Coordinates of C-alpha atoms in Angstrom, one line a residue:
V1 CA -7.7 5.8 10.5
Y2 CA -9.2 3.2 8.1
M3 CA -7.7 -0.3 7.8
A4 CA -8.7 -2.7 4.9
Y5 CA -7.9 -6.4 4.7
T6 CA -9.0 -9.7 3.2
G7 CA -11.3 -11.5 5.5
S8 CA -11.2 -15.4 5.8
N9 CA -14.3 -15.6 3.4
G10 CA -12.2 -13.8 0.8
D11 CA -14.3 -10.4 0.9
I12 CA -12.5 -7.1 1.7
I13 CA -13.2 -6.0 5.2
I14 CA -12.9 -2.4 6.5
Q15 CA -12.7 -1.1 10.0
N16 CA -12.0 2.4 11.4
S17 CA -10.8 3.7 14.8
S18 CA -10.4 7.4 16.1
D19 CA -7.5 6.4 18.4
G20 CA -6.0 3.3 16.8
V21 CA -7.0 1.1 19.9
H22 CA -10.7 0.8 19.7
W23 CA -12.0 -0.4 16.4
N24 CA -15.6 -0.2 15.0
N25 CA -17.3 -3.4 14.0
A26 CA -16.0 -4.9 10.6
T27 CA -17.7 -4.0 7.5
D28 CA -17.7 -6.7 4.8
L29 CA -18.0 -5.0 1.3
G30 CA -19.4 -8.3 -0.3
S31 CA -18.3 -10.5 -3.0
N32 CA -18.0 -7.9 -5.5
F33 CA -15.0 -6.9 -3.7
R34 CA -13.0 -9.9 -3.7
P35 CA -9.2 -9.7 -4.4
G36 CA -7.4 -12.6 -5.9
T37 CA -6.7 -15.7 -4.0
A38 CA -3.0 -15.1 -3.2
L39 CA -2.3 -13.3 0.3
R40 CA -0.3 -10.7 -1.4
E41 CA -3.2 -9.4 -3.4
S42 CA -4.3 -7.4 -0.5
P43 CA -6.5 -4.1 -0.7
N44 CA -5.0 -0.7 -0.5
L45 CA -6.5 2.6 0.7
A46 CA -5.5 6.1 -0.2
V47 CA -6.7 9.6 0.2
F48 CA -6.9 11.9 -3.0
K49 CA -8.5 15.3 -3.0
N50 CA -10.3 14.4 0.3
T51 CA -11.8 11.3 -0.9
L52 CA -10.8 7.8 0.3
Y53 CA -10.1 5.4 -2.4
L54 CA -10.0 1.7 -2.3
G55 CA -7.8 -0.4 -4.8
F56 CA -7.2 -4.0 -5.2
T57 CA -6.2 -6.7 -7.7
N58 CA -9.3 -9.0 -8.5
S59 CA -9.4 -12.8 -9.4
A60 CA -8.7 -11.8 -13.0
N61 CA -5.5 -10.0 -12.0
V62 CA -7.0 -6.8 -13.2
I63 CA -6.6 -3.6 -10.9
A64 CA -9.9 -2.4 -9.4
I65 CA -10.6 0.9 -7.9
T66 CA -13.5 2.6 -6.1
P67 CA -13.9 6.0 -4.4
G68 CA -15.9 6.0 -1.0
T69 CA -19.1 8.1 -0.4
P70 CA -19.2 9.8 3.0
T71 CA -22.3 8.7 5.1
N72 CA -24.1 10.1 8.0
S73 CA -24.7 6.6 9.4
P74 CA -22.7 5.4 12.7
G75 CA -19.8 3.2 12.2
L76 CA -17.6 3.3 9.1
G77 CA -18.7 6.8 7.8
V78 CA -18.2 5.9 4.4
N79 CA -19.7 3.7 1.8
F80 CA -18.0 1.7 -1.0
S81 CA -20.7 0.8 -3.6
S82 CA -20.2 -1.9 -6.3
S83 CA -22.0 0.6 -8.6
N84 CA -18.9 2.8 -8.5
L85 CA -16.4 -0.1 -8.6
Y86 CA -14.4 -0.1 -12.0
T87 CA -11.1 -1.5 -13.5
I88 CA -8.2 0.6 -14.8
P89 CA -8.2 -0.4 -18.5
G90 CA -5.6 -3.0 -19.5
Q91 CA -3.5 -2.9 -16.1
E92 CA -3.0 -6.3 -14.9
S93 CA -0.9 -6.8 -11.8
G94 CA 0.9 -9.5 -10.2
G95 CA 0.3 -8.3 -6.7
A96 CA -1.6 -5.8 -4.9
P97 CA -1.7 -2.0 -6.1
E98 CA -0.1 0.9 -4.3
L99 CA -2.3 4.1 -4.4
I100 CA -0.8 7.4 -3.5
E101 CA -1.6 11.3 -4.2
F102 CA 1.4 13.2 -5.6
S103 CA 1.5 16.4 -7.7
N104 CA -2.5 16.6 -8.0
S105 CA -2.8 13.0 -9.4
L106 CA -3.7 9.7 -8.0
Y107 CA -0.6 7.3 -8.8
C108 CA -1.1 3.6 -8.9
F109 CA 2.1 1.5 -8.8
Y110 CA 2.0 -2.3 -9.2
Q111 CA 4.2 -5.2 -10.5
A112 CA 3.6 -6.5 -13.9
D113 CA 1.8 -9.6 -14.1
N114 CA 4.5 -11.6 -16.0
S115 CA 7.8 -13.3 -15.1
S116 CA 9.6 -9.7 -15.5
G117 CA 8.1 -8.4 -12.3
T118 CA 8.7 -4.9 -13.8
V119 CA 7.6 -1.9 -11.6
L120 CA 4.9 0.0 -13.4
Y121 CA 2.6 2.9 -12.8
V122 CA -0.2 4.9 -14.1
T123 CA -1.8 8.1 -13.0
S124 CA -5.0 10.1 -13.2
S125 CA -6.2 13.5 -12.2
N126 CA -10.0 12.2 -12.2
P127 CA -9.6 8.6 -11.1
T128 CA -13.5 8.1 -10.9
S129 CA -13.5 7.4 -14.5
S130 CA -11.8 4.5 -16.2
S131 CA -10.9 6.5 -19.2
S132 CA -9.1 9.1 -17.3
W133 CA -6.1 7.0 -16.6
G134 CA -3.1 8.0 -18.7
S135 CA -0.1 6.1 -20.4
L136 CA 1.7 3.2 -18.8
Y137 CA 5.1 3.9 -17.3
A138 CA 7.8 1.8 -15.9
I139 CA 10.8 2.7 -13.2
N140 CA 12.8 -0.1 -14.9
D141 CA 13.2 -2.0 -11.8
K142 CA 11.9 -5.5 -11.0
S143 CA 10.1 -6.6 -8.0
N144 CA 8.8 -10.0 -6.7
E145 CA 6.4 -8.4 -4.0
N146 CA 4.1 -5.6 -3.6
I147 CA 5.3 -1.9 -4.1
T148 CA 5.0 0.8 -1.7
A149 CA 5.2 4.6 -1.8
S150 CA 5.2 7.8 0.2
V151 CA 5.7 11.5 -0.4
L152 CA 8.3 13.6 1.7
N153 CA 9.1 17.3 1.0
D154 CA 7.6 17.2 -2.5
T155 CA 9.4 14.2 -3.5
L156 CA 7.8 10.8 -4.4
Y157 CA 9.6 7.7 -2.8
V158 CA 9.0 4.1 -4.1
A159 CA 10.2 1.1 -2.4
F160 CA 10.2 -2.5 -3.4
H161 CA 11.8 -5.9 -2.7
A162 CA 14.3 -6.7 -5.3
T163 CA 13.8 -9.6 -7.6
N164 CA 16.2 -12.4 -6.8
S165 CA 17.8 -11.0 -3.8
N166 CA 16.8 -10.0 -0.2
E167 CA 17.4 -6.3 -0.8
L168 CA 14.7 -3.5 0.1
L169 CA 15.3 -0.8 -2.5
I170 CA 14.1 2.8 -2.8
T171 CA 14.1 5.3 -5.6
S172 CA 12.6 8.9 -5.7
S173 CA 11.5 11.5 -8.2
T174 CA 10.6 15.1 -7.9
N175 CA 8.5 15.2 -10.8
G176 CA 6.9 11.7 -11.0
S177 CA 8.7 10.6 -14.2
D178 CA 12.5 10.9 -13.7
W179 CA 13.7 8.4 -11.1
S180 CA 17.0 8.4 -9.1
A181 CA 19.3 5.5 -8.8
N182 CA 18.2 2.9 -6.2
T183 CA 19.3 3.0 -2.7
V184 CA 19.5 -0.1 -0.6
V185 CA 17.2 0.3 2.7
N186 CA 18.0 -3.2 4.3
S187 CA 19.8 -6.4 2.8
G188 CA 17.8 -8.8 4.7
T189 CA 14.0 -8.4 3.9
Y190 CA 11.4 -10.9 3.0
M191 CA 7.7 -10.2 1.8
S192 CA 6.2 -7.0 1.0
A193 CA 7.1 -3.6 2.9
S194 CA 5.1 -0.7 3.7
M195 CA 6.1 2.8 3.9
T196 CA 4.5 5.9 5.3
T197 CA 5.8 9.7 6.1
G198 CA 5.5 10.6 9.9
S199 CA 4.5 14.0 11.2
D200 CA 8.1 14.2 12.5
G201 CA 9.2 14.7 8.7
N202 CA 10.6 11.2 8.6
L203 CA 10.1 8.3 6.1
Y204 CA 9.2 4.9 8.0
I205 CA 9.2 1.4 6.2
A206 CA 8.0 -1.6 7.9
F207 CA 9.1 -5.1 6.6
E208 CA 9.6 -8.8 7.4
S209 CA 13.2 -9.4 8.1
D210 CA 14.8 -12.5 6.8
P211 CA 15.9 -14.7 8.4
G212 CA 13.6 -14.7 11.5
S213 CA 10.2 -13.1 10.1
N214 CA 10.6 -10.4 12.6
L215 CA 8.9 -7.1 12.3
E216 CA 11.6 -4.4 11.5
V217 CA 11.0 -0.7 10.8
A218 CA 13.6 1.5 9.0
T219 CA 13.6 5.1 9.4
S220 CA 15.1 8.1 7.3
S221 CA 14.9 11.9 7.1
N222 CA 16.1 12.0 3.7
G223 CA 15.3 8.7 1.8
T224 CA 19.1 7.9 1.5
S225 CA 20.5 7.2 4.8
W226 CA 18.5 4.5 6.7
T227 CA 18.6 2.8 10.2
S228 CA 16.4 0.0 11.1
A229 CA 15.2 -1.5 14.4
Q230 CA 13.3 -4.8 15.4
V231 CA 9.9 -4.2 17.0
G232 CA 10.1 -6.2 20.2
S233 CA 9.3 -9.9 19.5
V234 CA 6.6 -9.3 16.9
T235 CA 6.8 -11.2 13.7
A236 CA 5.5 -10.4 10.4
P237 CA 4.8 -13.5 8.3
T238 CA 3.0 -11.8 5.6
G239 CA 4.7 -8.3 5.5
A240 CA 3.3 -5.4 7.1
A241 CA 1.2 -2.2 6.7
A242 CA 2.3 1.2 8.1
V243 CA 0.4 4.5 8.4
A244 CA 1.1 7.9 10.0
F245 CA -1.5 8.5 12.7
N246 CA -2.0 10.9 15.6
N247 CA 1.6 12.0 15.8
G248 CA 2.9 8.5 15.6
V249 CA 3.2 5.3 13.3
L250 CA 0.7 2.7 13.3
V251 CA 2.1 -0.9 12.0
A252 CA -0.2 -3.7 11.5
T253 CA 0.8 -7.6 10.8
T254 CA -1.0 -10.8 10.8
A255 CA -0.2 -13.4 13.5
S256 CA 0.6 -16.0 10.9
S257 CA 0.4 -16.7 7.0
S258 CA -3.1 -18.5 7.4
A259 CA -6.1 -16.7 5.8
S260 CA -8.0 -17.0 9.2
S261 CA -5.2 -15.5 11.1
S262 CA -5.9 -12.7 13.6
L263 CA -4.4 -9.1 12.9
N264 CA -1.7 -7.4 15.3
Y265 CA -0.9 -3.9 15.4
S266 CA 1.6 -1.7 17.2
I267 CA 1.6 2.0 17.7
S268 CA 4.9 4.2 18.0
N269 CA 5.0 7.8 19.3

């Protein structure tokens, strides 16, 4: 499993682990891989056609993306080069992008970089080329936090924190263009959420509750009916990241909202 985050120096840091417990030394990608200064402009990882892609919003609020190249060197096992780093033309984001593979294309979701906060997305079947990204689409919903997405049973689910409310909402599409009416996942959320699909065929969304800043995880087998549970006494002051791993779900949070805060994680089976 790979984890990407913004280090205390502002660069993107990547680590990997074969068991979710023991992590290889952190790899600093350098100053060319530096997200915007806001904590919410965190990096994002996704696999598309067996290639690991890294996406982030740079200091100009433009979405940047790069494919990883496998290497035989010990440690990370993949190389992200600035020579392969490019931006998605004309796409400026108010937060971090969300990359996900669906229907033989790589989707990139994000919130508009203006007061509307409209949920937007673009797609590409050949994302290694800037010119391959298609037209801009909108889900016609608004969010003031980062977007999260996952796929279950050939259906694409997109969840987001609604603007001017504490509701965590989710919508879905079977074709990537027509979207269902929103369903409320939770009415007491704060900060960004993160969604993944477990090996058990359920959707999982990790988020920071409001009030309390506690880490909670909501679960659903159909994307419509949800149950939420608090994860012990763990807090999530800047939101959470969730990923399916080894027949379980790994959830990572920061210990505080400080840029130099340590990372905490929990694994559920």
